mmCIF file of C-alpha atoms and ligand atoms in Angstrom:
data_model
loop_
_atom_site.group_PDB
_atom_site.id
_atom_site.type_symbol
_atom_site.label_atom_id
_atom_site.label_comp_id
_atom_site.label_asym_id
_atom_site.label_seq_id
_atom_site.Cartn_x
_atom_site.Cartn_y
_atom_site.Cartn_z
ATOM 1 C CA MET P 207 -2.789 -13.951 21.905
ATOM 2 C CA ILE P 208 -6.446 -14.524 21.069
ATOM 3 C CA THR P 209 -7.229 -14.040 17.386
ATOM 4 C CA LYS P 210 -10.682 -12.656 16.688
ATOM 5 C CA ILE P 211 -12.525 -12.726 13.377
ATOM 6 C CA GLU P 212 -14.882 -9.748 13.016
ATOM 7 C CA LYS P 213 -17.238 -8.795 10.226
ATOM 8 C CA ILE P 214 -16.684 -5.334 8.779
ATOM 9 C CA THR P 215 -18.719 -2.766 10.707
ATOM 10 C CA GLU P 216 -18.078 0.827 11.707
ATOM 11 C CA GLU P 217 -16.991 -0.505 15.085
ATOM 12 C CA SER P 218 -14.572 -3.157 13.795
ATOM 13 C CA LEU P 219 -13.070 -0.641 11.339
ATOM 14 C CA LEU P 220 -12.401 1.844 14.162
ATOM 15 C CA LYS P 221 -10.914 -0.936 16.280
ATOM 16 C CA SER P 222 -8.688 -1.952 13.337
ATOM 17 C CA VAL P 223 -7.366 1.580 12.898
ATOM 18 C CA GLU P 224 -6.655 1.785 16.614
ATOM 19 C CA LEU P 225 -4.774 -1.542 16.567
ATOM 20 C CA LEU P 226 -2.785 -0.533 13.481
ATOM 21 C CA LYS P 227 -1.861 2.863 14.902
ATOM 22 C CA SER P 228 -0.699 1.168 18.109
ATOM 23 C CA GLY P 229 1.750 -0.902 16.053
ATOM 24 C CA GLU P 230 -0.221 -4.155 15.643
ATOM 25 C CA VAL P 231 -0.596 -6.240 12.503
ATOM 26 C CA ILE P 232 -4.037 -7.482 11.457
ATOM 27 C CA GLY P 233 -5.646 -9.587 8.739
ATOM 28 C CA ILE P 234 -7.500 -7.599 6.086
ATOM 29 C CA PRO P 235 -9.649 -8.535 3.081
ATOM 30 C CA THR P 236 -8.835 -7.275 -0.411
ATOM 31 C CA GLU P 237 -10.314 -8.233 -3.789
ATOM 32 C CA THR P 238 -7.230 -10.388 -4.597
ATOM 33 C CA VAL P 239 -6.275 -12.363 -1.458
ATOM 34 C CA TYR P 240 -6.326 -11.564 2.286
ATOM 35 C CA GLY P 241 -3.463 -9.350 3.459
ATOM 36 C CA LEU P 242 -1.487 -9.042 6.688
ATOM 37 C CA GLY P 243 -1.337 -5.288 7.234
ATOM 38 C CA ALA P 244 0.777 -2.871 9.266
ATOM 39 C CA VAL P 245 1.306 0.895 9.098
ATOM 40 C CA GLY P 246 4.094 1.383 6.549
ATOM 41 C CA THR P 247 5.825 4.159 8.476
ATOM 42 C CA MET P 248 6.250 2.100 11.670
ATOM 43 C CA PRO P 249 9.390 -0.078 11.438
ATOM 44 C CA SER P 250 8.547 -2.146 14.535
ATOM 45 C CA ALA P 251 5.063 -2.953 13.208
ATOM 46 C CA VAL P 252 6.419 -3.820 9.768
ATOM 47 C CA LYS P 253 9.004 -6.158 11.321
ATOM 48 C CA LYS P 254 6.142 -8.050 12.987
ATOM 49 C CA ILE P 255 4.744 -8.944 9.556
ATOM 50 C CA PHE P 256 7.974 -10.740 8.659
ATOM 51 C CA GLU P 257 8.033 -12.513 12.051
ATOM 52 C CA VAL P 258 4.398 -13.616 11.913
ATOM 53 C CA LYS P 259 4.727 -15.023 8.383
ATOM 54 C CA GLY P 260 8.271 -16.336 8.615
ATOM 55 C CA ARG P 261 8.909 -14.274 5.492
ATOM 56 C CA PRO P 262 12.447 -13.886 4.057
ATOM 57 C CA ALA P 263 13.806 -10.443 4.941
ATOM 58 C CA ASP P 264 14.596 -9.557 1.312
ATOM 59 C CA ASN P 265 11.025 -9.946 0.027
ATOM 60 C CA PRO P 266 9.413 -6.463 0.035
ATOM 61 C CA LEU P 267 5.813 -5.543 0.839
ATOM 62 C CA ILE P 268 3.181 -3.660 -1.138
ATOM 63 C CA ALA P 269 1.862 -0.340 0.261
ATOM 64 C CA HIS P 270 -1.933 -0.093 0.062
ATOM 65 C CA VAL P 271 -3.664 3.300 -0.038
ATOM 66 C CA HIS P 272 -7.218 4.598 -0.517
ATOM 67 C CA LYS P 273 -8.364 5.942 -3.874
ATOM 68 C CA ASP P 274 -8.067 9.639 -2.952
ATOM 69 C CA TYR P 275 -4.580 9.286 -1.460
ATOM 70 C CA ASP P 276 -1.958 11.467 -3.155
ATOM 71 C CA LEU P 277 0.621 8.998 -4.520
ATOM 72 C CA ASN P 278 3.115 11.862 -4.895
ATOM 73 C CA LYS P 279 3.536 11.724 -1.129
ATOM 74 C CA LEU P 280 5.091 8.257 -1.433
ATOM 75 C CA VAL P 281 6.675 7.926 -4.875
ATOM 76 C CA TYR P 282 8.020 9.666 -7.992
ATOM 77 C CA ILE P 283 5.651 9.284 -10.952
ATOM 78 C CA GLU P 284 8.163 9.372 -13.800
ATOM 79 C CA HIS P 285 6.051 8.495 -16.855
ATOM 80 C CA ASP P 286 2.716 9.899 -18.098
ATOM 81 C CA TYR P 287 1.345 6.463 -19.023
ATOM 82 C CA VAL P 288 1.009 5.833 -15.278
ATOM 83 C CA TYR P 289 -1.943 8.261 -15.143
ATOM 84 C CA GLU P 290 -3.675 6.298 -17.927
ATOM 85 C CA LEU P 291 -3.129 3.045 -16.041
ATOM 86 C CA LEU P 292 -4.428 4.565 -12.820
ATOM 87 C CA LYS P 293 -7.513 5.847 -14.618
ATOM 88 C CA ALA P 294 -8.211 2.542 -16.370
ATOM 89 C CA TYR P 295 -7.454 -0.081 -13.726
ATOM 90 C CA THR P 296 -7.511 1.403 -10.245
ATOM 91 C CA PRO P 297 -8.911 0.865 -7.713
ATOM 92 C CA GLY P 298 -8.206 -2.770 -8.565
ATOM 93 C CA PRO P 299 -5.761 -5.674 -8.670
ATOM 94 C CA LEU P 300 -2.844 -3.695 -10.126
ATOM 95 C CA THR P 301 0.343 -2.943 -8.149
ATOM 96 C CA LEU P 302 2.691 -0.313 -9.559
ATOM 97 C CA VAL P 303 6.397 -0.212 -8.712
ATOM 98 C CA PHE P 304 7.804 3.351 -8.512
ATOM 99 C CA LYS P 305 10.975 5.064 -7.355
ATOM 100 C CA SER P 306 10.336 5.514 -3.625
ATOM 101 C CA LYS P 307 10.403 8.780 -1.709
ATOM 102 C CA LYS P 308 11.253 6.623 1.315
ATOM 103 C CA VAL P 309 8.307 7.750 3.410
ATOM 104 C CA VAL P 310 7.449 4.082 3.747
ATOM 105 C CA CYS P 311 10.164 2.564 5.914
ATOM 106 C CA GLU P 312 13.055 0.489 4.581
ATOM 107 C CA GLU P 313 11.875 -2.532 6.589
ATOM 108 C CA ALA P 314 8.947 -2.697 4.133
ATOM 109 C CA THR P 315 10.946 -2.081 0.946
ATOM 110 C CA CYS P 316 13.850 -4.232 2.176
ATOM 111 C CA GLY P 317 16.195 -1.321 1.693
ATOM 112 C CA GLY P 318 15.449 -1.023 -2.032
ATOM 113 C CA GLU P 319 15.041 2.168 -4.065
ATOM 114 C CA THR P 320 11.518 1.257 -5.215
ATOM 115 C CA LEU P 321 8.107 1.066 -3.574
ATOM 116 C CA ALA P 322 5.185 -1.056 -4.803
ATOM 117 C CA VAL P 323 1.790 0.670 -4.392
ATOM 118 C CA ARG P 324 -1.748 -0.643 -4.802
ATOM 119 C CA ILE P 325 -5.223 0.844 -4.475
ATOM 120 C CA PRO P 326 -7.543 -2.066 -3.621
ATOM 121 C CA SER P 327 -11.160 -1.974 -4.810
ATOM 122 C CA HIS P 328 -12.593 -4.120 -1.989
ATOM 123 C CA LYS P 329 -15.188 -1.879 -0.318
ATOM 124 C CA GLY P 330 -14.340 -2.796 3.276
ATOM 125 C CA CYS P 331 -10.642 -2.418 2.590
ATOM 126 C CA GLN P 332 -11.218 1.017 0.994
ATOM 127 C CA SER P 333 -13.153 2.104 4.096
ATOM 128 C CA LEU P 334 -10.325 0.944 6.345
ATOM 129 C CA LEU P 335 -7.670 2.719 4.251
ATOM 130 C CA LYS P 336 -9.752 5.902 4.147
ATOM 131 C CA LEU P 337 -10.109 5.911 7.946
ATOM 132 C CA LEU P 338 -6.418 5.151 8.407
ATOM 133 C CA ASP P 339 -5.246 7.639 5.746
ATOM 134 C CA MET P 340 -1.726 6.200 5.860
ATOM 135 C CA PRO P 341 0.020 3.608 3.673
ATOM 136 C CA LEU P 342 -0.797 0.116 4.918
ATOM 137 C CA VAL P 343 1.915 -2.338 3.915
ATOM 138 C CA ALA P 344 0.770 -5.910 3.470
ATOM 139 C CA PRO P 345 1.804 -9.220 1.944
ATOM 140 C CA SER P 346 -0.620 -12.130 1.690
ATOM 141 C CA ALA P 347 -1.838 -13.280 5.121
ATOM 142 C CA ASN P 348 -0.449 -16.825 5.026
ATOM 143 C CA LEU P 349 2.598 -18.475 6.556
ATOM 144 C CA SER P 350 5.514 -18.065 4.149
ATOM 145 C CA LYS P 351 5.427 -20.639 1.285
ATOM 146 C CA HIS P 352 1.850 -21.755 2.058
ATOM 147 C CA THR P 353 -1.145 -21.186 -0.219
ATOM 148 C CA SER P 354 -2.537 -17.627 -0.040
ATOM 149 C CA PRO P 355 -5.808 -17.160 1.896
ATOM 150 C CA VAL P 356 -9.046 -16.098 0.213
ATOM 151 C CA THR P 357 -11.327 -16.246 3.267
ATOM 152 C CA ALA P 358 -10.981 -14.977 6.853
ATOM 153 C CA GLN P 359 -11.072 -18.614 8.018
ATOM 154 C CA HIS P 360 -8.043 -19.437 5.828
ATOM 155 C CA VAL P 361 -6.132 -16.602 7.549
ATOM 156 C CA TYR P 362 -7.213 -17.937 10.941
ATOM 157 C CA ASN P 363 -6.034 -21.451 10.057
ATOM 158 C CA ASP P 364 -2.496 -20.132 9.410
ATOM 159 C CA LEU P 365 -2.176 -17.270 11.921
ATOM 160 C CA ASP P 366 -4.360 -18.168 14.927
ATOM 161 C CA GLY P 367 -2.661 -16.913 18.103
ATOM 162 C CA LYS P 368 -0.239 -14.666 16.232
ATOM 163 C CA ILE P 369 -2.422 -11.629 15.433
ATOM 164 C CA PRO P 370 -5.228 -9.931 17.389
ATOM 165 C CA LEU P 371 -7.779 -9.445 14.608
ATOM 166 C CA ILE P 372 -8.893 -10.627 11.190
ATOM 167 C CA LEU P 373 -11.409 -8.406 9.426
ATOM 168 C CA ASP P 374 -13.881 -10.621 7.587
ATOM 169 C CA GLY P 375 -14.810 -9.156 4.209
ATOM 170 C CA GLY P 376 -16.110 -12.381 2.641
ATOM 171 C CA LYS P 377 -14.474 -14.523 -0.008
ATOM 172 C CA CYS P 378 -12.054 -12.613 -2.249
ATOM 173 C CA SER P 379 -13.570 -12.000 -5.671
ATOM 174 C CA GLY P 380 -10.252 -12.043 -7.569
ATOM 175 C CA GLY P 381 -8.557 -15.034 -5.988
ATOM 176 C CA ILE P 382 -4.926 -14.544 -7.064
ATOM 177 C CA GLU P 383 -2.452 -11.809 -6.084
ATOM 178 C CA SER P 384 -2.298 -8.503 -7.942
ATOM 179 C CA THR P 385 -0.375 -7.945 -11.137
ATOM 180 C CA VAL P 386 2.934 -6.272 -10.185
ATOM 181 C CA LEU P 387 3.970 -3.793 -12.872
ATOM 182 C CA ASP P 388 7.279 -1.929 -12.905
ATOM 183 C CA VAL P 389 6.562 1.633 -14.096
ATOM 184 C CA THR P 390 10.042 3.082 -13.585
ATOM 185 C CA GLU P 391 11.001 2.617 -17.267
ATOM 186 C CA LYS P 392 9.641 3.968 -20.573
ATOM 187 C CA VAL P 393 7.824 0.702 -21.193
ATOM 188 C CA PRO P 394 6.033 -0.924 -18.258
ATOM 189 C CA ARG P 395 7.123 -4.442 -17.320
ATOM 190 C CA ILE P 396 5.097 -7.151 -15.597
ATOM 191 C CA LEU P 397 7.060 -8.578 -12.650
ATOM 192 C CA ARG P 398 4.230 -10.818 -11.437
ATOM 193 C CA ALA P 399 1.262 -11.805 -13.621
ATOM 194 C CA GLY P 400 -2.271 -11.405 -12.291
ATOM 195 C CA LEU P 401 -5.794 -10.327 -13.151
ATOM 196 C CA ILE P 402 -4.697 -7.166 -14.970
ATOM 197 C CA THR P 403 -3.221 -8.837 -18.042
ATOM 198 C CA LYS P 404 -0.434 -7.892 -20.456
ATOM 199 C CA GLU P 405 -3.137 -7.354 -23.095
ATOM 200 C CA MET P 406 -4.986 -4.926 -20.780
ATOM 201 C CA VAL P 407 -1.815 -2.907 -20.113
ATOM 202 C CA GLU P 408 -0.978 -2.830 -23.830
ATOM 203 C CA LYS P 409 -4.450 -1.522 -24.614
ATOM 204 C CA VAL P 410 -3.823 1.551 -22.453
ATOM 205 C CA VAL P 411 -0.058 2.102 -22.801
ATOM 206 C CA GLY P 412 0.585 0.632 -26.245
ATOM 207 C CA ALA P 413 3.333 -1.680 -25.049
ATOM 208 C CA CYS P 414 4.081 -3.969 -22.128
ATOM 209 C CA LEU P 415 6.999 -6.296 -21.379
ATOM 210 C CA ILE P 416 7.061 -9.379 -19.203
ATOM 211 C CA ALA P 417 10.077 -9.829 -16.945
ATOM 212 C CA GLU P 418 11.853 -13.108 -17.399
ATOM 213 C CA HIS P 419 13.223 -14.659 -14.264
ATOM 214 C CA LYS P 420 16.046 -16.995 -15.155
ATOM 215 C CA GLU P 421 18.143 -18.975 -12.710
ATOM 216 C CA GLY P 422 20.928 -16.782 -11.320
ATOM 217 C CA ASP P 423 19.387 -13.490 -12.520
ATOM 218 C CA LYS P 424 19.294 -10.493 -10.238
ATOM 219 C CA VAL P 425 15.514 -10.382 -9.941
ATOM 220 C CA LYS P 426 13.620 -7.143 -9.748
ATOM 221 C CA SER P 427 10.645 -8.596 -7.872
ATOM 222 C CA PRO P 428 12.307 -10.623 -5.112
ATOM 223 C CA GLY P 429 9.126 -12.538 -4.291
ATOM 224 C CA VAL P 430 9.250 -14.496 -7.501
ATOM 225 C CA LYS P 431 12.357 -16.461 -6.538
ATOM 226 C CA TYR P 432 10.827 -18.142 -3.486
ATOM 227 C CA LYS P 433 8.796 -21.312 -3.139
ATOM 228 C CA HIS P 434 5.215 -20.267 -2.993
ATOM 229 C CA TYR P 435 1.570 -21.123 -2.665
ATOM 230 C CA GLN P 436 2.166 -24.736 -1.611
ATOM 231 C CA PRO P 437 -0.612 -26.819 -0.041
ATOM 232 C CA LYS P 438 0.312 -29.172 2.791
ATOM 233 C CA CYS P 439 -0.268 -32.365 0.803
ATOM 234 C CA GLN P 440 1.728 -33.876 -2.059
ATOM 235 C CA THR P 441 1.206 -32.381 -5.490
ATOM 236 C CA ALA P 442 1.923 -33.162 -9.127
ATOM 237 C CA LEU P 443 1.380 -31.191 -12.326
ATOM 238 C CA PHE P 444 0.477 -32.711 -15.687
ATOM 239 C CA SER P 445 -0.142 -31.272 -19.150
ATOM 240 C CA ARG P 446 -3.550 -31.537 -20.838
ATOM 241 C CA GLU P 447 -2.258 -34.208 -23.246
ATOM 242 C CA GLN P 448 -1.345 -36.594 -20.421
ATOM 243 C CA ILE P 449 -4.842 -37.898 -19.655
ATOM 244 C CA GLU P 450 -3.726 -41.540 -19.580
ATOM 245 C CA GLU P 451 -0.707 -40.728 -17.398
ATOM 246 C CA ILE P 452 -2.969 -38.843 -14.984
ATOM 247 C CA LYS P 453 -5.275 -41.854 -14.727
ATOM 248 C CA LYS P 454 -2.247 -44.119 -14.097
ATOM 249 C CA GLU P 455 -0.914 -41.800 -11.383
ATOM 250 C CA TYR P 456 -4.372 -41.681 -9.775
ATOM 251 C CA LYS P 457 -4.602 -45.494 -9.826
ATOM 252 C CA LYS P 458 -1.115 -45.806 -8.330
ATOM 253 C CA TYR P 459 -2.167 -43.772 -5.288
ATOM 254 C CA LYS P 460 -5.457 -45.641 -4.946
ATOM 255 C CA GLU P 461 -3.545 -48.910 -4.865
ATOM 256 C CA GLN P 462 -1.394 -47.542 -2.039
ATOM 257 C CA ASN P 463 -4.630 -46.824 -0.125
ATOM 258 C CA LYS P 464 -4.056 -43.096 -0.528
ATOM 259 C CA ILE P 465 -6.576 -40.482 -1.557
ATOM 260 C CA PRO P 466 -5.795 -38.729 -4.844
ATOM 261 C CA PHE P 467 -7.732 -35.721 -6.162
ATOM 262 C CA ILE P 468 -7.498 -34.344 -9.694
ATOM 263 C CA MET P 469 -7.607 -30.533 -9.862
ATOM 264 C CA CYS P 470 -8.548 -29.104 -13.259
ATOM 265 C CA ASP P 471 -10.961 -26.833 -15.134
ATOM 266 C CA SER P 472 -14.489 -27.948 -16.102
ATOM 267 C CA ASP P 473 -13.463 -28.755 -19.649
ATOM 268 C CA MET P 474 -10.732 -31.180 -18.564
ATOM 269 C CA ALA P 475 -12.996 -32.599 -15.837
ATOM 270 C CA LYS P 476 -15.103 -34.256 -18.559
ATOM 271 C CA ASN P 477 -12.255 -36.758 -18.962
ATOM 272 C CA PHE P 478 -12.388 -37.809 -15.331
ATOM 273 C CA GLU P 479 -15.948 -38.846 -14.565
ATOM 274 C CA GLY P 480 -16.164 -40.877 -11.367
ATOM 275 C CA TYR P 481 -12.761 -39.622 -10.136
ATOM 276 C CA ASN P 482 -12.186 -37.456 -7.013
ATOM 277 C CA LEU P 483 -12.218 -33.961 -8.471
ATOM 278 C CA LEU P 484 -11.371 -30.413 -7.456
ATOM 279 C CA ASN P 485 -13.127 -28.574 -10.266
ATOM 280 C CA LEU P 486 -11.768 -25.049 -10.764
ATOM 281 C CA GLY P 487 -14.615 -23.932 -13.032
ATOM 282 C CA GLU P 488 -14.934 -22.740 -16.579
ATOM 283 C CA THR P 489 -13.722 -19.205 -17.277
ATOM 284 C CA GLU P 490 -10.319 -17.661 -16.545
ATOM 285 C CA GLU P 491 -11.899 -15.423 -13.910
ATOM 286 C CA GLU P 492 -13.677 -18.319 -12.233
ATOM 287 C CA ILE P 493 -10.541 -20.493 -12.224
ATOM 288 C CA ALA P 494 -8.453 -17.687 -10.672
ATOM 289 C CA ARG P 495 -11.149 -17.109 -8.030
ATOM 290 C CA ASN P 496 -11.278 -20.812 -7.096
ATOM 291 C CA LEU P 497 -7.602 -21.807 -7.350
ATOM 292 C CA TYR P 498 -6.393 -21.175 -3.781
ATOM 293 C CA GLU P 499 -9.692 -22.235 -2.227
ATOM 294 C CA LYS P 500 -9.479 -25.586 -4.027
ATOM 295 C CA LEU P 501 -5.818 -26.055 -3.042
ATOM 296 C CA LEU P 502 -6.692 -25.348 0.604
ATOM 297 C CA GLU P 503 -9.729 -27.642 0.418
ATOM 298 C CA GLY P 504 -7.552 -30.268 -1.268
ATOM 299 C CA GLU P 505 -4.820 -30.279 1.395
ATOM 300 C CA LYS P 506 -7.483 -31.286 3.954
ATOM 301 C CA ILE P 507 -9.062 -34.155 2.019
ATOM 302 C CA ALA P 508 -6.348 -35.419 -0.344
ATOM 303 C CA ASP P 509 -2.998 -37.185 0.036
ATOM 304 C CA ILE P 510 -2.044 -35.895 -3.395
ATOM 305 C CA ILE P 511 -3.452 -33.188 -5.649
ATOM 306 C CA ILE P 512 -2.863 -34.083 -9.282
ATOM 307 C CA ALA P 513 -3.172 -30.743 -11.067
ATOM 308 C CA VAL P 514 -3.687 -30.223 -14.796
ATOM 309 C CA GLU P 515 -2.202 -27.265 -16.673
ATOM 310 C CA MET P 516 -4.330 -24.510 -18.229
ATOM 311 C CA PRO P 517 -5.198 -24.456 -21.979
ATOM 312 C CA ASN P 518 -2.780 -21.581 -22.729
ATOM 313 C CA GLU P 519 -0.773 -18.788 -21.093
ATOM 314 C CA LYS P 520 -2.725 -15.856 -22.481
ATOM 315 C CA GLY P 521 -4.644 -13.307 -20.413
ATOM 316 C CA ILE P 522 -5.340 -14.376 -16.836
ATOM 317 C CA TYR P 523 -4.151 -17.911 -17.657
ATOM 318 C CA LEU P 524 -0.567 -16.599 -17.411
ATOM 319 C CA GLY P 525 -1.022 -15.663 -13.744
ATOM 320 C CA ILE P 526 -2.877 -18.907 -13.005
ATOM 321 C CA THR P 527 -0.144 -20.965 -14.713
ATOM 322 C CA ASN P 528 2.538 -19.152 -12.743
ATOM 323 C CA ARG P 529 0.795 -20.110 -9.448
ATOM 324 C CA LEU P 530 0.067 -23.672 -10.592
ATOM 325 C CA LYS P 531 3.737 -24.263 -11.417
ATOM 326 C CA LYS P 532 4.878 -22.933 -8.044
ATOM 327 C CA SER P 533 2.226 -24.685 -5.961
ATOM 328 C CA CYS P 534 2.077 -28.032 -7.746
ATOM 329 C CA GLY P 535 4.981 -28.159 -10.218
HETATM 330 P P1 LIG G 277 2.843 -11.021 -1.529
HETATM 331 O O1 LIG G 277 1.620 -10.194 -1.691
HETATM 332 O O2 LIG G 277 2.891 -11.840 -0.287
HETATM 333 O O3 LIG G 277 3.063 -11.922 -2.733
HETATM 334 O O4 LIG G 277 4.080 -10.035 -1.482
HETATM 335 C C1 LIG G 277 4.204 -8.870 -2.256
HETATM 336 C C2 LIG G 277 4.986 -9.091 -3.505
HETATM 337 O O5 LIG G 277 5.050 -7.829 -4.190
HETATM 338 C C3 LIG G 277 6.432 -9.477 -3.304
HETATM 339 O O6 LIG G 277 6.599 -10.861 -3.269
HETATM 340 C C4 LIG G 277 7.144 -8.875 -4.495
HETATM 341 O O7 LIG G 277 7.168 -9.808 -5.554
HETATM 342 C C5 LIG G 277 6.272 -7.709 -4.890
HETATM 343 N N1 LIG G 277 6.913 -6.426 -4.526
HETATM 344 C C6 LIG G 277 6.723 -5.695 -3.416
HETATM 345 N N2 LIG G 277 7.485 -4.595 -3.420
HETATM 346 C C7 LIG G 277 8.190 -4.612 -4.562
HETATM 347 C C8 LIG G 277 9.158 -3.752 -5.144
HETATM 348 N N3 LIG G 277 9.552 -2.623 -4.556
HETATM 349 N N4 LIG G 277 9.684 -4.099 -6.329
HETATM 350 C C9 LIG G 277 9.292 -5.218 -6.941
HETATM 351 N N5 LIG G 277 8.381 -6.081 -6.461
HETATM 352 C C10 LIG G 277 7.834 -5.797 -5.282
HETATM 353 MG MG1 LIG G 278 2.320 -14.055 -0.695
#
């Protein structure tokens, strides 16, 4: 199969809808990362997503809908705080987990009782969803376990020959996957941290829990138990106090005639002048936006990426830390 990359135009949007309705899966831009989408009511199309990615069959998909879509068609909204969250943070990088009405097929929800729903803010993606007017289920558009794509080219690098079309909507502005929030209980619970932070949810709802995923637990968000986000080169993760150890590790690789790169934020980078650097930037937002791009750049030019932890786990840093630990830890 020939994989085309097409910029978003009226024509490419119509072609996308046609492909989706005929049961194909395609690459789509969102404001978080690129997705691999299929119509959520077509079991055979949804199955293709799992085949193309090599995704474990018990890791469910998120249903994406346009901003005027009636969520009551897909799920039971059991708590009033959901309306406040929808008003405050959608369209945007927030996925809500509801009790499913099972309109979206069980291949997408992996037979579970819940459905995760998101309303993306990316303009091109909104236009596509509006034209389609059906739930589009999509995970990130990478091969399972690999780093998530934030450009159309990244999707192409992983899925060339496996899908007919990648819609090119530019580089993703968010850079890490959406916050997944369970809203089936009285107090919402973060299952996966992201750009909508615990503090932001608390501001609107008053309270917000964070799910703990311990070894052996029955996890509510199956995705969190898998290896994830890994670049194709070696990796290591150090704390901010270990500057000398990082320099030693770097030297060790140099002496083996290998190419090490240090990946850290601008503040930490001041300690490594003259070293090969993947600089993630300064602010939480900037670091999130650059993280996957730097990992994917790094796997091409480095034998090892030596990553440095974030200054704390507050706000967006929690989501970044979660990805750093899984990709480099
Ligand atoms: P991906 O965007 O590739 O990370 O995949 C979507 C992620 O959303 C999964 O890995 C799950 O963690 C999460 N997810 C999707 N559906 C559900 C659900 N019904 N309940 C809990 N988490 C979900
Ligand atoms: Mg993913």
